[in-house]
Short mmCIF file of C-alpha atoms in Angstrom, two decimals:
data_model
loop_
_atom_site.label_atom_id
_atom_site.label_comp_id
_atom_site.label_asym_id
_atom_site.label_seq_id
_atom_site.Cartn_x
_atom_site.Cartn_y
_atom_site.Cartn_z
CA MET A 1 -113.70 -86.14 45.50
CA GLU A 2 -109.96 -86.48 45.02
CA LYS A 3 -110.62 -88.43 41.85
CA TRP A 4 -112.65 -85.60 40.34
CA MET A 5 -110.05 -83.04 41.39
CA THR A 6 -107.36 -85.13 39.71
CA ILE A 7 -109.45 -85.33 36.54
CA GLY A 8 -110.11 -81.54 36.62
CA ILE A 9 -106.45 -80.72 37.08
CA GLY A 10 -105.51 -83.12 34.32
CA ALA A 11 -108.03 -81.55 31.96
CA SER A 12 -106.81 -78.05 32.80
CA MET A 13 -103.22 -79.05 32.21
CA GLY A 14 -104.20 -80.69 28.96
CA ALA A 15 -105.99 -77.58 27.79
CA PHE A 16 -103.05 -75.42 28.79
CA LEU A 17 -100.58 -77.63 26.95
CA ALA A 18 -102.84 -77.61 23.92
CA LEU A 19 -102.89 -73.82 23.93
CA VAL A 20 -99.11 -73.71 24.28
CA LEU A 21 -98.73 -76.17 21.40
CA LEU A 22 -101.16 -74.17 19.31
CA ALA A 23 -99.22 -70.97 20.03
CA VAL A 24 -95.95 -72.66 19.07
CA VAL A 25 -97.44 -73.94 15.83
CA ALA A 26 -98.94 -70.54 15.05
CA PHE A 27 -95.62 -68.82 15.75
CA ALA A 28 -93.76 -71.31 13.57
CA CYS A 29 -96.28 -70.88 10.79
CA SER A 30 -96.27 -67.13 11.13
CA ARG A 31 -92.47 -67.07 10.96
CA THR A 32 -92.67 -69.23 7.88
CA VAL A 33 -95.32 -67.02 6.31
CA ILE A 34 -93.50 -63.81 7.22
CA SER A 35 -90.21 -65.19 5.92
CA TRP A 36 -91.89 -66.21 2.67
CA VAL A 37 -93.54 -62.78 2.24
CA VAL A 38 -90.36 -60.88 3.08
CA GLY A 39 -88.35 -63.15 0.83
CA ARG A 40 -90.70 -62.67 -2.12
CA PHE A 41 -90.79 -58.90 -1.55
CA THR A 42 -87.00 -58.65 -1.26
CA LYS A 43 -86.48 -60.74 -4.38
CA ARG A 44 -88.81 -58.50 -6.38
CA LEU A 45 -87.24 -55.40 -4.90
CA MET A 46 -83.78 -56.56 -5.91
CA ASN A 47 -84.69 -57.73 -9.41
CA ASP A 48 -87.53 -55.61 -10.83
CA ARG A 49 -86.61 -52.88 -13.28
CA TYR A 50 -86.97 -49.35 -11.88
CA PRO A 51 -90.19 -48.50 -13.78
CA GLU A 52 -91.80 -51.56 -12.11
CA ASN A 53 -89.99 -51.28 -8.73
CA ILE A 54 -91.77 -49.97 -5.64
CA TRP A 55 -88.45 -48.40 -4.57
CA GLU A 56 -89.12 -45.78 -7.21
CA ILE A 57 -91.31 -44.03 -4.59
CA VAL A 58 -88.45 -43.91 -2.06
CA SER A 59 -86.06 -42.63 -4.67
CA ALA A 60 -88.48 -39.95 -5.80
CA LEU A 61 -89.16 -38.82 -2.22
CA THR A 62 -85.46 -38.14 -1.70
CA LYS A 63 -85.76 -35.52 -4.42
CA ILE A 64 -89.17 -34.13 -3.50
CA SER A 65 -90.19 -34.28 0.15
CA PRO A 66 -93.33 -36.18 1.20
CA ALA A 67 -94.88 -32.87 2.31
CA LYS A 68 -94.49 -31.40 -1.18
CA VAL A 69 -95.83 -34.57 -2.80
CA LEU A 70 -98.89 -34.41 -0.55
CA GLU A 71 -99.48 -30.71 -1.21
CA ASN A 72 -99.17 -31.25 -4.95
CA SER A 73 -101.73 -34.03 -4.65
CA LEU A 74 -104.07 -31.59 -2.89
CA ARG A 75 -103.50 -29.08 -5.69
CA ALA A 76 -104.32 -31.76 -8.23
CA SER A 77 -107.49 -32.58 -6.31
CA GLU A 78 -108.76 -29.05 -5.70
CA GLY A 79 -107.65 -27.06 -8.73
CA ILE A 80 -107.31 -23.83 -6.70
CA ALA A 81 -104.81 -22.42 -4.23
CA ILE A 82 -104.60 -24.75 -1.23
CA GLU A 83 -104.57 -23.51 2.37
CA ARG A 84 -101.89 -24.66 4.80
CA PRO A 85 -102.22 -23.91 8.53
CA PHE A 86 -99.45 -22.81 10.95
CA GLY A 87 -97.10 -21.21 8.45
CA SER A 88 -94.09 -22.38 6.48
CA PRO A 89 -92.20 -25.62 7.23
CA ARG A 90 -89.11 -24.14 5.59
CA LYS A 91 -85.96 -23.99 7.70
CA PHE A 92 -85.04 -20.31 7.66
CA LEU A 93 -81.98 -18.83 9.33
CA ASN A 94 -83.00 -18.42 12.97
CA TYR A 95 -81.75 -17.74 16.49
CA ASP A 96 -80.04 -21.15 16.78
CA GLY A 97 -76.89 -19.54 15.40
CA LEU A 98 -76.57 -17.40 18.53
CA VAL A 99 -75.56 -18.38 22.08
CA PHE A 100 -75.31 -16.38 25.28
CA SER A 101 -71.97 -15.70 26.93
CA PRO A 102 -72.33 -16.49 30.66
CA ALA A 103 -70.99 -14.35 33.51
CA GLN A 104 -68.36 -16.04 35.71
CA LEU A 105 -65.20 -14.14 36.70
CA ALA A 106 -64.54 -11.15 34.45
CA VAL A 107 -68.25 -10.49 34.89
CA LEU A 108 -69.93 -12.00 37.94
CA PRO A 109 -73.39 -13.61 37.84
CA ALA A 110 -76.23 -11.87 39.62
CA HIS A 111 -77.36 -13.28 42.98
CA GLU A 112 -79.80 -16.14 42.61
CA ASP A 113 -82.34 -14.36 44.82
CA ALA A 114 -82.17 -11.08 42.90
CA GLN A 115 -85.41 -9.72 41.49
CA VAL A 116 -85.51 -9.51 37.69
CA ASP A 117 -87.43 -6.64 36.08
CA THR A 118 -89.68 -8.18 33.44
CA GLN A 119 -91.97 -5.24 32.65
CA LEU A 120 -92.67 -3.88 29.19
CA THR A 121 -94.16 -0.48 28.38
CA ILE A 122 -95.79 -0.19 24.96
CA GLY A 123 -95.80 3.36 23.64
CA PRO A 124 -93.71 5.17 26.28
CA MET A 125 -94.38 8.52 24.54
CA ALA A 126 -98.15 7.98 24.31
CA LYS A 127 -100.57 9.88 26.51
CA LYS A 128 -101.71 6.55 27.99
CA PRO A 129 -98.76 4.12 27.79
CA LEU A 130 -99.59 0.45 28.23
CA THR A 131 -97.43 -1.24 30.88
CA LEU A 132 -97.39 -5.05 30.99
CA GLN A 133 -95.91 -7.28 33.66
CA ILE A 134 -94.09 -9.43 31.09
CA PRO A 135 -92.76 -8.78 27.57
CA LEU A 136 -94.55 -11.80 26.07
CA LEU A 137 -97.89 -11.19 24.32
CA SER A 138 -100.64 -12.99 22.50
CA GLY A 139 -100.62 -12.17 18.81
CA GLY A 140 -103.71 -11.43 16.74
CA LEU A 141 -105.97 -14.48 16.61
CA GLY A 142 -109.31 -13.46 15.09
CA TYR A 143 -112.65 -14.63 16.41
CA GLY A 144 -114.69 -16.32 13.68
CA VAL A 145 -112.09 -15.89 10.93
CA GLY A 146 -109.73 -18.01 13.01
CA VAL A 147 -110.46 -19.33 16.47
CA SER A 148 -113.61 -20.06 18.46
CA GLU A 149 -115.25 -18.10 21.26
CA LYS A 150 -113.96 -20.56 23.84
CA ALA A 151 -110.40 -20.20 22.54
CA LYS A 152 -110.60 -16.40 22.67
CA ILE A 153 -111.92 -16.42 26.24
CA ALA A 154 -109.21 -18.86 27.33
CA ILE A 155 -106.53 -16.61 25.81
CA ALA A 156 -108.05 -13.57 27.54
CA LYS A 157 -108.07 -15.34 30.90
CA GLY A 158 -104.58 -16.77 30.49
CA THR A 159 -103.00 -13.47 29.49
CA ALA A 160 -104.84 -11.62 32.28
CA ALA A 161 -103.46 -14.05 34.87
CA VAL A 162 -99.87 -13.05 34.04
CA GLY A 163 -100.51 -9.36 33.40
CA THR A 164 -100.00 -9.30 29.67
CA VAL A 165 -102.14 -8.44 26.65
CA THR A 166 -104.31 -10.27 24.16
CA ASN A 167 -105.05 -9.13 20.61
CA THR A 168 -108.41 -9.22 18.80
CA GLY A 169 -106.94 -10.11 15.42
CA GLU A 170 -108.98 -9.61 12.25
CA GLY A 171 -112.19 -11.24 13.46
CA GLY A 172 -115.34 -9.85 14.99
CA PHE A 173 -115.18 -8.02 18.32
CA LEU A 174 -116.16 -10.48 21.05
CA PRO A 175 -117.45 -8.71 24.21
CA GLU A 176 -116.54 -11.75 26.33
CA GLU A 177 -112.91 -11.33 25.28
CA ARG A 178 -112.88 -7.74 26.55
CA GLU A 179 -114.59 -8.81 29.80
CA ASN A 180 -111.98 -11.47 30.58
CA ALA A 181 -108.86 -9.68 29.32
CA LYS A 182 -106.85 -7.43 31.58
CA TYR A 183 -105.34 -5.64 28.59
CA LEU A 184 -106.59 -5.69 25.01
CA ILE A 185 -104.95 -4.63 21.76
CA TYR A 186 -107.57 -4.00 19.11
CA GLN A 187 -106.31 -4.91 15.65
CA TYR A 188 -107.61 -2.31 13.23
CA HIS A 189 -107.97 -4.47 10.13
CA SER A 190 -108.97 -3.55 6.58
CA ALA A 191 -112.39 -5.28 6.69
CA THR A 192 -115.66 -3.56 7.52
CA TRP A 193 -116.78 -5.29 10.72
CA SER A 194 -116.42 -4.34 14.40
CA LYS A 195 -114.90 -0.87 13.95
CA SER A 196 -117.41 1.38 15.67
CA PRO A 197 -116.14 4.14 18.01
CA GLU A 198 -117.77 2.31 20.95
CA ILE A 199 -115.63 -0.75 20.25
CA LEU A 200 -112.40 1.15 19.55
CA ARG A 201 -112.66 3.07 22.81
CA GLN A 202 -112.51 -0.21 24.73
CA ALA A 203 -108.95 -0.89 23.56
CA ASP A 204 -105.80 -0.40 25.65
CA ALA A 205 -103.86 -0.03 22.38
CA ILE A 206 -104.70 -0.17 18.68
CA GLU A 207 -102.66 -2.00 16.06
CA ILE A 208 -103.28 -0.99 12.44
CA ARG A 209 -102.75 -4.15 10.43
CA MET A 210 -101.02 -3.47 7.11
CA GLY A 211 -99.56 -6.96 6.64
CA GLN A 212 -98.28 -10.03 8.46
CA GLY A 213 -95.64 -12.67 7.96
CA ALA A 214 -97.78 -15.54 6.75
CA THR A 215 -100.02 -13.55 4.39
CA ALA A 216 -97.97 -10.44 3.54
CA GLY A 217 -100.47 -7.78 2.47
CA ALA A 218 -102.64 -10.13 0.43
CA ALA A 219 -106.41 -10.17 0.74
CA THR A 220 -108.12 -13.00 2.63
CA PHE A 221 -111.36 -14.70 1.57
CA ILE A 222 -113.30 -16.66 4.20
CA PRO A 223 -116.16 -18.89 2.99
CA ARG A 224 -119.47 -17.83 4.50
CA TRP A 225 -120.19 -21.37 5.75
CA GLU A 226 -117.17 -21.16 8.06
CA LEU A 227 -118.65 -18.09 9.80
CA LYS A 228 -122.22 -19.19 10.38
CA GLY A 229 -123.70 -18.56 13.81
CA LYS A 230 -122.60 -15.97 16.38
CA ALA A 231 -119.57 -14.76 14.45
CA SER A 232 -121.70 -13.97 11.41
CA GLN A 233 -124.08 -11.94 13.59
CA ILE A 234 -121.27 -10.04 15.33
CA MET A 235 -119.56 -9.28 12.04
CA GLU A 236 -122.90 -8.28 10.44
CA LEU A 237 -122.02 -10.09 7.26
CA PRO A 238 -124.21 -9.62 4.20
CA ASP A 239 -125.53 -12.66 2.40
CA VAL A 240 -122.43 -13.21 0.25
CA GLU A 241 -120.39 -16.27 -0.61
CA TYR A 242 -117.18 -14.97 1.00
CA ALA A 243 -116.25 -12.55 3.78
CA VAL A 244 -113.35 -10.47 2.48
CA ILE A 245 -110.45 -8.88 4.35
CA PRO A 246 -109.12 -6.51 1.63
CA SER A 247 -105.45 -6.05 0.87
CA LYS A 248 -105.65 -2.31 1.66
CA HIS A 249 -107.42 -0.03 4.11
CA LYS A 250 -109.88 2.29 2.44
CA GLU A 251 -108.37 5.09 4.59
CA VAL A 252 -104.80 4.36 3.41
CA GLN A 253 -104.66 4.59 -0.35
CA GLN A 254 -101.19 6.16 -0.36
CA PRO A 255 -98.37 6.11 2.26
CA GLN A 256 -99.00 9.60 3.66
CA ASP A 257 -102.60 8.63 4.51
CA LEU A 258 -101.36 6.52 7.42
CA ARG A 259 -100.66 9.66 9.43
CA LYS A 260 -104.28 10.74 9.16
CA LEU A 261 -105.51 7.36 10.38
CA VAL A 262 -103.07 7.32 13.32
CA ASP A 263 -104.15 10.81 14.38
CA GLN A 264 -107.82 9.90 14.03
CA LEU A 265 -107.49 6.77 16.19
CA ARG A 266 -105.34 8.56 18.77
CA SER A 267 -107.95 11.30 19.12
CA LEU A 268 -110.85 8.84 19.28
CA THR A 269 -109.23 6.73 22.01
CA GLU A 270 -107.87 9.75 23.91
CA GLY A 271 -104.25 8.77 23.74
CA VAL A 272 -103.81 4.99 23.91
CA PRO A 273 -100.75 3.69 22.00
CA ILE A 274 -101.36 3.47 18.25
CA GLY A 275 -99.16 1.09 16.32
CA VAL A 276 -98.82 -0.62 12.97
CA LYS A 277 -98.38 -4.28 12.11
CA MET A 278 -96.38 -5.21 9.03
CA CYS A 279 -94.49 -8.09 7.51
CA ALA A 280 -90.78 -7.81 6.82
CA SER A 281 -89.86 -6.96 3.24
CA ALA A 282 -86.60 -6.31 1.43
CA LYS A 283 -87.67 -2.63 1.41
CA MET A 284 -88.38 -2.73 5.13
CA GLU A 285 -86.60 0.53 5.94
CA ALA A 286 -88.92 2.36 3.55
CA ASP A 287 -91.93 0.79 5.29
CA LEU A 288 -90.50 1.70 8.70
CA GLU A 289 -89.97 5.28 7.57
CA VAL A 290 -93.64 5.61 6.64
CA ALA A 291 -94.59 4.29 10.09
CA ILE A 292 -92.17 6.66 11.85
CA SER A 293 -93.44 9.62 9.83
CA ALA A 294 -97.00 8.66 10.78
CA GLY A 295 -96.11 9.08 14.45
CA VAL A 296 -96.83 5.52 15.60
CA ASP A 297 -96.16 4.49 19.20
CA PHE A 298 -95.24 0.88 18.43
CA ILE A 299 -94.42 -1.40 15.52
CA SER A 300 -95.39 -5.07 15.36
CA LEU A 301 -93.05 -6.75 12.91
CA ASP A 302 -93.89 -10.21 11.58
CA GLY A 303 -91.14 -12.46 10.24
CA GLY A 304 -91.51 -15.11 7.55
CA GLN A 305 -91.96 -17.93 10.07
CA ALA A 306 -95.31 -16.52 11.22
CA GLY A 307 -98.36 -18.78 11.11
CA TYR A 308 -101.96 -18.34 10.03
CA LYS A 309 -105.18 -20.35 10.19
CA GLY A 310 -104.70 -21.39 6.58
CA ASN A 311 -103.53 -19.70 3.38
CA ALA A 312 -101.59 -20.29 0.18
CA PRO A 313 -98.18 -21.95 0.81
CA ILE A 314 -96.54 -19.56 -1.68
CA LEU A 315 -97.20 -16.66 0.71
CA GLN A 316 -95.73 -18.61 3.62
CA ASP A 317 -92.70 -20.07 1.83
CA ASP A 318 -91.69 -17.45 -0.70
CA VAL A 319 -92.83 -14.01 0.48
CA GLY A 320 -91.23 -11.94 3.24
CA LEU A 321 -88.00 -12.01 5.24
CA PRO A 322 -87.20 -14.46 8.07
CA THR A 323 -87.63 -13.11 11.60
CA ILE A 324 -83.96 -12.69 12.50
CA TYR A 325 -83.33 -10.59 9.36
CA ALA A 326 -86.37 -8.45 10.19
CA VAL A 327 -85.34 -7.89 13.80
CA THR A 328 -81.75 -6.88 13.15
CA ARG A 329 -82.60 -4.52 10.30
CA ALA A 330 -85.51 -2.92 12.15
CA VAL A 331 -83.50 -2.29 15.32
CA ARG A 332 -80.66 -0.85 13.28
CA TYR A 333 -82.95 1.54 11.41
CA LEU A 334 -84.82 2.71 14.50
CA GLN A 335 -81.49 3.41 16.18
CA GLN A 336 -80.27 5.25 13.10
CA ARG A 337 -83.40 7.41 13.16
CA LYS A 338 -82.93 7.99 16.92
CA VAL A 339 -86.43 6.72 17.78
CA LYS A 340 -85.56 3.32 19.28
CA ASP A 341 -86.41 4.51 22.82
CA LYS A 342 -89.61 6.23 21.66
CA ILE A 343 -91.19 3.54 19.48
CA THR A 344 -91.77 0.09 20.97
CA LEU A 345 -90.66 -2.77 18.72
CA LEU A 346 -92.64 -6.02 18.98
CA SER A 347 -91.54 -9.12 17.09
CA GLY A 348 -93.44 -12.23 16.02
CA GLY A 349 -92.94 -15.12 13.65
CA GLY A 350 -91.92 -18.60 14.76
CA TYR A 351 -91.00 -18.01 18.40
CA ALA A 352 -91.21 -21.28 20.32
CA THR A 353 -88.62 -21.25 23.14
CA PRO A 354 -87.60 -18.92 25.99
CA GLY A 355 -84.10 -18.73 24.53
CA GLU A 356 -85.38 -17.36 21.22
CA CYS A 357 -87.36 -14.69 23.05
CA LEU A 358 -84.42 -13.55 25.18
CA LYS A 359 -82.08 -13.53 22.17
CA ALA A 360 -84.54 -11.32 20.29
CA MET A 361 -84.61 -8.93 23.24
CA ALA A 362 -80.81 -8.94 23.36
CA LEU A 363 -80.85 -7.87 19.70
CA GLY A 364 -83.11 -4.92 20.59
CA VAL A 365 -86.69 -6.22 20.51
CA ASP A 366 -88.89 -4.89 23.31
CA GLY A 367 -91.52 -7.63 23.31
CA VAL A 368 -92.38 -10.92 21.61
CA TYR A 369 -95.82 -12.15 20.57
CA PHE A 370 -96.97 -15.72 19.94
CA GLY A 371 -99.51 -17.44 17.75
CA THR A 372 -98.89 -21.10 16.93
CA ALA A 373 -96.88 -21.91 20.08
CA LEU A 374 -99.63 -20.36 22.19
CA LEU A 375 -102.31 -22.54 20.59
CA TRP A 376 -100.32 -25.73 21.14
CA ALA A 377 -99.74 -24.80 24.78
CA MET A 378 -103.46 -24.16 25.36
CA THR A 379 -104.58 -27.51 24.02
CA HIS A 380 -101.98 -29.46 26.04
CA ASP A 381 -103.53 -32.84 26.92
CA GLN A 382 -106.93 -31.76 25.61
CA VAL A 383 -105.67 -32.89 22.20
CA ILE A 384 -106.86 -36.40 23.05
CA LYS A 385 -110.39 -35.13 22.39
CA ALA A 386 -109.48 -34.82 18.70
CA VAL A 387 -106.53 -37.06 17.86
CA PRO A 388 -105.86 -39.48 16.27
CA TRP A 389 -108.72 -38.99 13.81
CA GLU A 390 -108.70 -35.18 13.66
CA PRO A 391 -105.94 -32.55 14.12
CA PRO A 392 -105.81 -30.58 17.40
CA THR A 393 -106.93 -27.42 15.58
CA GLN A 394 -110.44 -28.89 15.46
CA LEU A 395 -110.61 -28.01 19.17
CA LEU A 396 -109.75 -24.35 18.59
CA PHE A 397 -110.90 -23.22 15.17
CA TYR A 398 -114.31 -21.55 14.95
CA SER A 399 -115.51 -24.14 12.45
CA GLY A 400 -113.72 -26.99 14.25
CA ARG A 401 -115.63 -30.21 14.75
CA PHE A 402 -114.70 -30.43 18.45
CA GLN A 403 -114.55 -26.75 19.40
CA LYS A 404 -117.47 -27.16 21.82
CA GLU A 405 -115.48 -29.76 23.76
CA PHE A 406 -112.59 -27.39 24.49
CA ASN A 407 -112.39 -26.66 28.23
CA VAL A 408 -111.88 -22.91 28.73
CA GLN A 409 -110.59 -23.05 32.31
CA GLU A 410 -108.05 -25.76 31.52
CA GLY A 411 -106.90 -23.92 28.41
CA ALA A 412 -106.49 -20.67 30.35
CA LYS A 413 -104.48 -22.42 33.07
CA TYR A 414 -102.22 -24.15 30.55
CA LEU A 415 -101.61 -20.81 28.84
CA GLU A 416 -100.83 -19.14 32.17
CA ASN A 417 -98.32 -21.90 32.94
CA PHE A 418 -96.82 -21.52 29.47
CA PHE A 419 -96.10 -17.83 30.04
CA ARG A 420 -94.87 -18.32 33.62
CA SER A 421 -92.51 -21.08 32.55
CA PHE A 422 -91.08 -18.96 29.73
CA ILE A 423 -90.50 -16.02 32.05
CA ASP A 424 -88.90 -18.21 34.71
CA GLU A 425 -86.39 -19.63 32.22
CA MET A 426 -85.64 -16.18 30.85
CA ARG A 427 -85.15 -14.92 34.43
CA ILE A 428 -82.67 -17.74 35.17
CA ALA A 429 -80.67 -16.94 32.03
CA THR A 430 -80.69 -13.21 32.78
CA LEU A 431 -79.19 -13.78 36.23
CA ALA A 432 -76.59 -16.10 34.67
CA LEU A 433 -75.55 -13.18 32.44
CA GLY A 434 -75.05 -10.97 35.49
CA LYS A 435 -78.17 -8.88 34.76
CA THR A 436 -81.29 -8.04 36.76
CA SER A 437 -83.57 -6.83 33.97
CA PHE A 438 -84.56 -8.25 30.60
CA ARG A 439 -83.86 -4.81 29.15
CA GLN A 440 -80.22 -5.03 30.29
CA VAL A 441 -79.54 -8.08 28.11
CA SER A 442 -77.81 -6.89 24.93
CA ILE A 443 -75.77 -7.95 21.92
CA GLU A 444 -72.70 -7.85 24.19
CA ASP A 445 -74.09 -11.00 25.80
CA LEU A 446 -74.27 -12.91 22.50
CA ALA A 447 -71.83 -14.81 20.30
CA ALA A 448 -72.44 -16.14 16.80
CA LEU A 449 -71.76 -19.77 15.88
CA ASP A 450 -71.70 -19.42 12.10
CA SER A 451 -70.60 -16.82 9.60
CA MET A 452 -74.08 -16.20 8.13
CA THR A 453 -75.65 -15.48 11.52
CA SER A 454 -72.68 -13.27 12.36
CA LYS A 455 -73.06 -11.36 9.11
CA VAL A 456 -76.81 -10.83 9.55
CA THR A 457 -76.67 -9.79 13.20
CA ARG A 458 -73.19 -8.19 13.17
CA ILE A 459 -72.32 -10.18 16.27
CA PRO A 460 -68.73 -11.52 16.38
CA LEU A 461 -68.09 -15.20 15.80
CA ALA A 462 -67.51 -17.29 18.92
CA CYS A 463 -64.27 -18.70 17.46
CA TYR A 464 -62.52 -15.34 17.92
CA PRO A 465 -61.55 -13.73 21.26
CA ARG A 466 -63.85 -10.93 22.46
CA VAL A 467 -62.30 -7.79 23.89
CA HIS A 468 -63.53 -7.43 27.47
CA ARG A 469 -65.17 -4.21 28.49
CA SER A 470 -65.75 -3.66 32.18
CA ARG A 471 -69.37 -2.94 33.10
#
């Protein structure tokens, strides 16, 4: 018995040593092979003329970014305007050039247990003002033309859990969204679908969409194949190649027509807040004046960083003003016209952190709405159902390959956590400024880090002393 055990152990050791030897030989060979390959590649790299050198790609990509090279390849492939999701990758001037000035001695911080007022009232002068528990909102994400039924229901549930509002966007009216939402803004778009009095009367506020940051006022064409199924039925689409969202409302053919539409919607809904959504232009004050003259209760202002399901990059990159320009100019004009306390100002376009939201409110914004950041928060770890072979949007888009696999309850909970986390951070910062309400945070609490941000916002540079004013 011992003899056979000795033989077995010897054989095992022999096999083990053979494997070790084989591994050593393989490693040595691999090092030799790798060294030879790297050597040959380096020699060619260092000696080939530029027209024959692979480094030409690296050199070219320092002049034109890989993203632009890829998009130009898509243009070469398709021959028509390409569609990019989520808005512009351009680095616009943003809120990073502002910091808060903390309370310490000259101004004392608020007590850590103090309650912070987070409420927002949309349309304070309306017959039926809309009061939300938090000043963070879901922007317009359209059913069918953008996201799926499951995504819309998750957004409705998530916003309801924190006492804020969801927005129908430009898509078809989804009854399940109304059933699960605590508050609903109906986006009165320029298309023909879902605009019956029965639908409009279900809204807690109505937003007349004239334009938005990622598309300006351009028309949108959605291929019919992307809308097949329930969305097509809800939208009652004719048998055409494209569903069209026109560039203009048939009721607003000239600026003064907006007043008629506002009055009509206000009468139909018996006094809910009626607002207008627009993108920021260089002639923004003229646009704001039309809205003020029309008697709107709120203005939703989209900056250039706003996202969209997918549209021409030229509209995202080269049309419209960045958000921080839009905010400062809009607040200034509303104050000049003495309507800042009467008309609620909502801002969207690239918001992704609690600090950005609170800075916007310090500049005079009443509420902030999300699009892209909200979608990323909802998917959270559900993205593993799509990646690495498909983008996460395939879970959320109406025509997405994996939209049926999106878990509504998980998405709603993630969205609820997203909002609660934002509000908690904003509450902490507000107390650190010595305030007990988001509405108390003002430009006096801000300092600018660079001359351009200071010039745009008219907030003094942090490198100069600030005259203290007792509060």
